[in-house]
């Protein structure tokens, strides 16, 4: 016997519990979907429908804000990508709207769900989650950390660039482990990149990331980090433009830039009105040297007369041709040949902040390639740095200063001299430390 029209499943109201129970038993997925998407459907019915045979019904359950978290977890593992996408979108959409108490509850009930979605095999599912969570201050750290280390840039990029959840330690670890191509550029583009993170980026071989770092006005770049970048800058033309526009350029950096950037960028330096008097004088001298080298046929765009930098600028014509700016490695080699590359001289340069020359001096005296010296110092490892200074034939007292000033090793962890003057390791131990970096024993 056919039931009255009012009692047929398609005519029932899903808001009524008894009616909804009948509707979920219907053979028609369209009727079951009505229950799945209704905002007043009871949680137990939603959980029951989370295992429905029809993907369209499960997707409706995934989008329903009233679905219990246990059902969301089932749907986060669903075989259909569209269902998992719907769960990711819903969970991420709910997070910013939660009160403090609700946030605790969501943390307890949905972290497993979010972690499941963060491991999803479908890039688009992980991408949806990353885009939704990228700037939320209450997103779970574990989930954000996993997304930040994803193998797809579309997933890790938004989180690396924007997430406030990632710590300085997270970012440095990701950089050191070699992230996917483009990820380091995302990190370099973050607001307020810390000095330690900037230093890690500068030590990489990622030209695009360093370019982004230099172009980021909120990035904190220490002077020694800038020196390291300037050591390599002549071979990296994309760095030149952001370098000359970098705010608060130190005087020494201005002089070094003026020695190799193109004429149009030299003009940008000259037009800056924020250079301190020392930087202005350095720039004037660098311009004169370039003009002197060019001779009568000076390069276009370079002024032959004094450059107006205010009262502190140096005016008048140059007394005569001056020598070109000497590279730190050439200076170290020359001084060593002349017998003048002494510990006192190197220490004075370190106190003045001339990191590039100190590194070149250590490389010259130790007969270790500059790139290897840089890697040793970059480890911030007291034993390795101490072994480097020992190899250079310098004192343990100086090794202590190199640990503190050059390698930025905290005083509590830096090695102290044995009996006040002696190295605390045996020669064999120090040779062993250097072998890690491919340094062979001296003949």
Coordinates of C-alpha atoms in Angstrom, one line a residue:
X1 CA 0.0 0.0 0.0
X2 CA 1.4 3.4 -1.0
X3 CA 1.9 5.8 2.0
X4 CA 0.1 9.1 2.0
X5 CA 1.9 11.9 0.2
X6 CA 2.7 13.6 3.5
X7 CA 4.5 10.5 4.7
X8 CA 6.7 10.0 1.7
X9 CA 10.4 10.5 2.3
X10 CA 10.7 13.3 -0.2
X11 CA 8.0 15.2 1.6
X12 CA 9.3 14.8 5.1
X13 CA 11.0 17.7 7.1
X14 CA 14.6 16.8 8.0
X15 CA 14.4 19.2 11.0
X16 CA 12.0 16.7 12.6
X17 CA 14.0 13.9 14.3
X18 CA 11.5 11.1 13.5
X19 CA 11.1 12.3 9.9
X20 CA 14.9 12.6 9.5
X21 CA 15.3 9.0 10.8
X22 CA 13.0 7.8 8.0
X23 CA 14.8 9.9 5.4
X24 CA 18.2 8.5 6.1
X25 CA 16.8 5.0 5.3
X26 CA 15.7 6.2 1.8
X27 CA 17.2 4.5 -1.3
X28 CA 17.4 8.0 -2.9
X29 CA 20.7 9.7 -2.2
X30 CA 19.1 13.1 -2.9
X31 CA 16.8 12.6 0.1
X32 CA 19.6 11.4 2.4
X33 CA 21.6 14.5 1.3
X34 CA 18.8 16.7 2.5
X35 CA 19.3 15.4 6.0
X36 CA 23.1 15.6 5.6
X37 CA 23.1 19.3 4.8
X38 CA 20.3 20.4 7.1
X39 CA 21.7 22.6 10.0
X40 CA 19.4 21.1 12.6
X41 CA 20.1 17.4 11.9
X42 CA 21.0 15.6 15.1
X43 CA 24.7 14.6 15.5
X44 CA 24.1 10.9 15.6
X45 CA 22.4 11.0 12.2
X46 CA 25.2 13.0 10.8
X47 CA 27.7 10.5 12.1
X48 CA 25.6 7.7 10.6
X49 CA 25.6 9.4 7.2
X50 CA 29.4 10.0 7.3
X51 CA 29.7 6.4 6.1
X52 CA 27.0 6.7 3.3
X53 CA 27.7 5.0 0.0
X54 CA 27.0 8.2 -2.0
X55 CA 29.9 10.6 -2.1
X56 CA 27.5 13.5 -2.5
X57 CA 26.0 12.7 0.8
X58 CA 29.4 12.4 2.6
X59 CA 30.4 15.7 1.0
X60 CA 27.3 17.3 2.5
X61 CA 28.2 15.9 5.9
X62 CA 31.7 17.3 5.5
X63 CA 30.4 20.8 4.9
X64 CA 27.9 20.7 7.7
X65 CA 29.1 22.8 10.7
X66 CA 27.1 20.6 13.1
X67 CA 28.9 17.4 12.1
X68 CA 30.6 15.9 15.2
X69 CA 34.4 15.8 15.1
X70 CA 34.5 12.0 15.2
X71 CA 32.6 12.1 11.8
X72 CA 35.0 14.8 10.5
X73 CA 37.9 12.5 11.3
X74 CA 36.3 9.7 9.3
X75 CA 35.7 12.1 6.4
X76 CA 39.3 13.4 6.6
X77 CA 40.3 9.8 5.5
X78 CA 37.6 9.5 2.9
X79 CA 38.5 7.9 -0.4
X80 CA 37.1 10.9 -2.4
X81 CA 39.2 14.0 -2.7
X82 CA 36.2 16.3 -2.9
X83 CA 35.1 15.0 0.5
X84 CA 38.5 15.6 2.1
X85 CA 38.6 19.1 0.5
X86 CA 35.3 19.9 2.1
X87 CA 36.4 18.9 5.5
X88 CA 39.6 20.9 5.2
X89 CA 37.7 24.0 4.2
X90 CA 35.2 23.7 7.0
X91 CA 37.6 23.1 9.8
X92 CA 39.9 25.9 8.7
X93 CA 36.9 28.2 8.3
X94 CA 35.7 27.5 11.9
X95 CA 39.1 28.2 13.6
X96 CA 39.1 32.0 13.4
X97 CA 35.6 32.2 14.8
X98 CA 36.2 30.2 18.0
X99 CA 36.2 31.6 21.5
X100 CA 39.0 30.7 23.9
X101 CA 37.0 27.8 25.4
X102 CA 35.9 26.6 22.0
X103 CA 39.5 26.8 20.8
X104 CA 40.6 24.4 23.6
X105 CA 37.8 22.0 22.6
X106 CA 38.7 22.3 18.9
X107 CA 42.3 21.6 19.8
X108 CA 41.3 18.5 21.7
X109 CA 38.8 17.2 19.2
X110 CA 40.2 18.2 15.8
X111 CA 44.0 18.2 15.9
X112 CA 44.0 14.6 14.7
X113 CA 41.7 15.5 11.9
X114 CA 43.9 18.4 10.9
X115 CA 47.0 16.3 11.0
X116 CA 45.3 13.7 8.8
X117 CA 44.5 16.4 6.3
X118 CA 48.0 17.8 6.5
X119 CA 49.3 14.3 5.4
X120 CA 46.7 13.9 2.7
X121 CA 48.1 12.4 -0.6
X122 CA 46.2 15.0 -2.6
X123 CA 48.2 18.3 -3.0
X124 CA 45.0 20.3 -3.4
X125 CA 43.7 19.1 0.0
X126 CA 46.9 20.1 1.8
X127 CA 46.9 23.3 -0.2
X128 CA 43.4 24.3 0.9
X129 CA 44.4 23.6 4.5
X130 CA 47.6 25.6 4.2
X131 CA 45.9 28.6 2.6
X132 CA 43.2 28.6 5.3
X133 CA 45.6 28.3 8.3
X134 CA 48.5 30.4 7.0
X135 CA 47.9 33.5 9.2
X136 CA 45.8 32.1 12.1
X137 CA 47.4 32.8 15.5
X138 CA 45.7 29.8 17.1
X139 CA 46.4 27.1 14.5
X140 CA 48.1 23.9 16.0
X141 CA 51.9 24.2 15.8
X142 CA 52.3 20.6 14.8
X143 CA 50.0 20.9 11.8
X144 CA 51.6 24.2 10.7
X145 CA 55.1 22.7 11.1
X146 CA 54.2 19.8 8.8
X147 CA 52.7 22.0 6.2
X148 CA 55.8 24.3 6.3
X149 CA 57.9 21.3 5.4
X150 CA 55.7 20.0 2.6
X151 CA 57.3 19.0 -0.7
X152 CA 55.0 21.2 -2.7
X153 CA 55.6 24.9 -2.8
X154 CA 51.8 25.6 -3.2
X155 CA 51.4 24.0 0.3
X156 CA 54.5 25.1 2.2
X157 CA 54.9 28.6 0.6
X158 CA 51.8 30.4 2.1
X159 CA 52.6 29.0 5.6
X160 CA 56.3 29.8 5.4
X161 CA 55.6 33.4 4.3
X162 CA 52.8 34.2 6.7
X163 CA 52.3 31.9 9.6
X164 CA 52.9 33.5 13.0
X165 CA 53.1 30.0 14.6
X166 CA 56.5 29.2 13.1
X167 CA 59.3 30.0 15.5
X168 CA 62.8 31.2 14.7
X169 CA 64.1 27.7 15.4
X170 CA 61.5 26.1 13.0
X171 CA 62.5 28.4 10.2
X172 CA 66.3 28.0 10.7
X173 CA 65.9 24.2 10.8
X174 CA 63.9 24.2 7.6
X175 CA 66.5 26.4 5.9
X176 CA 69.4 24.2 7.1
X177 CA 67.7 21.0 5.8
X178 CA 67.3 22.4 2.3
X179 CA 63.6 23.1 1.6
X180 CA 61.8 22.7 -1.7
X181 CA 62.8 25.2 -4.4
X182 CA 61.1 28.6 -3.8
X183 CA 60.4 27.9 -0.1
X184 CA 63.4 29.9 1.1
X185 CA 62.2 32.9 -0.9
X186 CA 58.9 32.6 1.0
X187 CA 60.8 32.7 4.3
X188 CA 62.8 35.7 3.2
X189 CA 59.6 37.6 2.4
X190 CA 58.1 37.2 5.9
X191 CA 57.4 40.3 8.0
X192 CA 60.2 41.0 10.5
X193 CA 62.6 38.2 9.5
X194 CA 65.0 37.8 12.5
X195 CA 68.7 38.3 12.3
X196 CA 69.4 34.6 12.8
X197 CA 67.0 33.6 10.1
X198 CA 68.5 36.2 7.8
X199 CA 72.0 34.9 8.5
X200 CA 70.9 31.3 7.6
X201 CA 69.4 32.5 4.3
X202 CA 72.6 34.5 3.5
X203 CA 74.6 31.4 4.0
X204 CA 72.6 29.5 1.4
X205 CA 73.3 29.3 -2.3
X206 CA 69.8 30.5 -3.1
X207 CA 70.2 33.6 -5.2
X208 CA 66.4 34.3 -5.4
X209 CA 66.0 34.0 -1.6
X210 CA 68.9 36.4 -0.8
X211 CA 67.4 38.8 -3.4
X212 CA 64.1 38.7 -1.6
X213 CA 65.8 39.1 1.8
X214 CA 67.6 42.2 0.7
X215 CA 64.4 43.6 -0.8
X216 CA 62.5 43.1 2.5
X217 CA 62.8 46.3 4.5
X218 CA 61.5 44.6 7.7
X219 CA 64.2 41.9 7.6
X220 CA 66.9 42.3 10.3
X221 CA 70.3 41.9 8.6
X222 CA 73.3 42.1 10.9
X223 CA 76.3 44.0 9.5
X224 CA 78.5 40.9 9.5
X225 CA 75.7 39.1 7.5
X226 CA 75.7 42.0 5.1
X227 CA 79.5 41.7 4.7
X228 CA 79.1 38.0 3.8
X229 CA 76.5 38.9 1.1
X230 CA 78.8 41.7 -0.2
X231 CA 81.7 39.2 -0.5
X232 CA 79.6 37.3 -3.1
X233 CA 77.6 40.2 -4.5
X234 CA 79.8 41.0 -7.5
X235 CA 78.9 37.6 -9.0
X236 CA 75.1 38.0 -8.2
X237 CA 73.8 40.9 -10.3
X238 CA 70.1 40.5 -9.0
X239 CA 71.4 41.5 -5.5
X240 CA 72.8 44.8 -6.6
X241 CA 69.6 46.8 -6.9
X242 CA 68.1 45.8 -3.5
X243 CA 71.5 46.3 -1.9
X244 CA 71.9 49.9 -3.0
X245 CA 68.3 50.6 -1.8
X246 CA 68.8 48.8 1.5
X247 CA 67.9 51.1 4.4
X248 CA 70.6 52.1 6.9
X249 CA 73.6 51.1 4.9
X250 CA 76.8 51.1 6.9
X251 CA 79.6 53.3 5.5
X252 CA 81.9 50.3 4.6
X253 CA 79.0 48.7 2.7
X254 CA 78.5 51.8 0.7
X255 CA 82.2 51.9 -0.4
X256 CA 82.1 48.3 -1.3
X257 CA 79.0 48.6 -3.4
X258 CA 80.3 51.7 -5.2
X259 CA 83.3 49.6 -6.4
X260 CA 81.2 47.1 -8.5
X261 CA 77.6 48.2 -9.1
X262 CA 76.5 49.5 -12.5
X263 CA 76.6 53.2 -13.2
X264 CA 72.8 53.6 -12.9
X265 CA 72.8 52.0 -9.5
X266 CA 75.8 54.1 -8.4
X267 CA 73.6 57.1 -9.3
X268 CA 70.9 55.6 -6.9
X269 CA 73.5 55.6 -4.1
X270 CA 74.4 59.2 -4.9
X271 CA 70.8 60.3 -4.8
X272 CA 70.2 58.8 -1.3
X273 CA 69.7 61.4 1.4
X274 CA 70.0 59.1 4.4
X275 CA 73.7 58.3 4.2
X276 CA 75.7 59.3 7.3
X277 CA 78.8 61.5 6.7
X278 CA 81.2 58.6 6.8
X279 CA 79.2 56.7 4.2
X280 CA 79.0 59.9 2.0
X281 CA 82.8 60.4 2.2
X282 CA 83.3 56.7 1.3
X283 CA 81.0 57.0 -1.7
X284 CA 82.8 60.2 -2.9
X285 CA 86.2 58.4 -2.8
X286 CA 84.8 55.3 -4.5
X287 CA 83.4 57.5 -7.4
X288 CA 86.8 59.2 -7.7
X289 CA 88.6 55.9 -7.9
X290 CA 86.3 54.7 -10.7
X291 CA 86.7 58.0 -12.6
X292 CA 90.5 57.8 -12.2
X293 CA 90.5 54.2 -13.5
X294 CA 88.4 55.2 -16.5
X295 CA 90.8 58.0 -17.3
X296 CA 89.9 60.6 -19.9
X297 CA 87.1 58.4 -21.2
X298 CA 85.2 58.2 -17.9
X299 CA 82.1 56.0 -17.9
X300 CA 78.8 57.8 -18.7
X301 CA 76.9 59.0 -15.7
X302 CA 79.9 59.2 -13.3
X303 CA 80.5 62.8 -12.0
X304 CA 84.0 64.2 -12.5
X305 CA 83.6 66.9 -9.9
X306 CA 82.7 66.8 -6.2
X307 CA 79.4 65.1 -5.3
X308 CA 77.1 67.1 -3.1
X309 CA 76.4 65.2 0.2
X310 CA 76.1 68.3 2.4
X311 CA 78.7 69.9 4.7
X312 CA 80.3 66.6 5.6
X313 CA 81.0 65.6 2.0
X314 CA 84.5 65.8 0.6
X315 CA 84.8 68.3 -2.2
X316 CA 87.3 69.3 -4.8
X317 CA 89.3 67.3 -7.3
X318 CA 91.2 64.2 -6.3
X319 CA 94.9 64.8 -5.6
X320 CA 95.8 62.0 -8.1
X321 CA 94.9 58.6 -9.2
X322 CA 94.2 56.2 -6.3
X323 CA 94.5 52.5 -6.0
X324 CA 91.3 50.4 -6.6
X325 CA 89.6 49.0 -3.5
X326 CA 91.6 45.9 -2.4
X327 CA 89.7 42.7 -1.9
X328 CA 89.9 41.3 1.6
X329 CA 91.6 38.0 0.4
X330 CA 94.1 40.0 -1.6
X331 CA 94.8 42.3 1.3
X332 CA 95.3 39.3 3.6
X333 CA 97.7 37.6 1.1
X334 CA 99.7 40.8 0.7
X335 CA 100.0 41.4 4.4
X336 CA 101.0 37.8 5.0
X337 CA 103.7 38.1 2.4
X338 CA 105.0 41.3 4.0
X339 CA 105.0 39.6 7.4
X340 CA 102.4 42.0 8.7
X341 CA 99.4 39.7 9.1
X342 CA 99.6 39.6 12.9
X343 CA 97.2 38.5 15.5
X344 CA 97.0 42.1 16.8
X345 CA 96.1 43.4 13.4
X346 CA 93.4 40.8 12.8
X347 CA 92.0 41.4 16.3
X348 CA 91.8 45.1 15.6
X349 CA 89.9 44.4 12.4
X350 CA 87.5 42.2 14.3
X351 CA 86.8 44.8 16.9
X352 CA 86.1 47.3 14.1
X353 CA 83.6 44.9 12.6
X354 CA 85.6 44.1 9.4
X355 CA 84.3 40.5 9.2
X356 CA 85.3 40.0 5.6
X357 CA 88.9 40.7 6.3
X358 CA 89.1 38.6 9.5
X359 CA 87.6 35.6 7.5
X360 CA 90.1 36.2 4.7
X361 CA 93.0 36.4 7.2
X362 CA 92.0 33.1 8.9
X363 CA 91.8 31.5 5.5
X364 CA 95.2 32.8 4.5
X365 CA 97.0 31.8 7.7
X366 CA 95.3 28.4 8.0
X367 CA 95.7 27.6 4.3
X368 CA 92.0 26.6 4.2
X369 CA 89.7 27.8 1.4
X370 CA 87.6 30.8 2.4
X371 CA 84.3 28.9 1.6
X372 CA 85.4 26.2 4.1
X373 CA 86.3 28.7 6.7
X374 CA 82.9 30.3 6.3
X375 CA 81.2 26.8 6.8
X376 CA 83.2 26.2 10.0
X377 CA 82.3 29.6 11.5
X378 CA 78.7 29.0 10.4
X379 CA 78.4 25.9 12.5
X380 CA 78.7 28.1 15.7
X381 CA 80.5 25.0 17.1
X382 CA 83.1 26.0 19.8
X383 CA 85.4 23.1 19.1
X384 CA 85.4 23.5 15.3
X385 CA 86.0 27.3 15.5
X386 CA 88.8 26.8 18.0
X387 CA 90.4 24.2 15.8
X388 CA 90.3 26.7 12.9
X389 CA 92.2 29.4 14.9
X390 CA 94.7 26.8 16.1
X391 CA 95.3 25.8 12.5
X392 CA 96.0 29.5 11.7
X393 CA 98.7 29.5 14.3
X394 CA 97.1 32.0 16.6
X395 CA 96.7 32.0 20.3
X396 CA 93.9 30.4 22.4
X397 CA 93.1 33.9 23.8
X398 CA 92.4 35.0 20.3
X399 CA 90.4 31.8 19.6
X400 CA 88.1 32.8 22.5
X401 CA 87.5 36.2 20.9
X402 CA 86.8 34.6 17.5
X403 CA 84.2 32.3 19.1
X404 CA 82.4 35.3 20.8
X405 CA 82.7 38.0 18.1
X406 CA 82.9 36.2 14.8
X407 CA 81.0 32.9 15.3
X408 CA 78.5 34.5 17.7
X409 CA 78.9 31.7 20.2
X410 CA 77.3 32.4 23.6
X411 CA 79.9 33.0 26.4
X412 CA 78.6 30.1 28.5
X413 CA 79.3 27.6 25.7
X414 CA 82.5 29.0 24.3
X415 CA 85.7 27.2 25.1
X416 CA 88.1 28.7 27.6
X417 CA 91.9 28.3 27.6
X418 CA 93.5 25.6 29.7
X419 CA 95.7 26.9 32.4
X420 CA 95.0 30.4 31.2
X421 CA 96.8 30.2 27.9
X422 CA 96.8 26.7 26.4
X423 CA 94.4 25.2 23.9
X424 CA 91.9 22.9 25.8
X425 CA 92.1 20.1 23.1
X426 CA 95.0 18.1 21.9
X427 CA 96.5 18.6 18.5
X428 CA 95.0 15.3 17.4
X429 CA 91.5 16.3 18.6
X430 CA 91.7 19.6 16.7
X431 CA 92.9 17.9 13.5
X432 CA 90.0 15.5 13.9
X433 CA 87.6 18.5 14.2
X434 CA 88.9 19.9 10.9
X435 CA 88.7 16.6 9.1
X436 CA 84.9 16.9 9.3
X437 CA 85.1 19.8 6.8
X438 CA 87.5 18.0 4.5
X439 CA 90.6 19.8 5.8
X440 CA 93.7 17.7 5.4
X441 CA 96.6 17.8 7.8
X442 CA 99.5 20.2 6.9
X443 CA 102.4 18.5 5.2

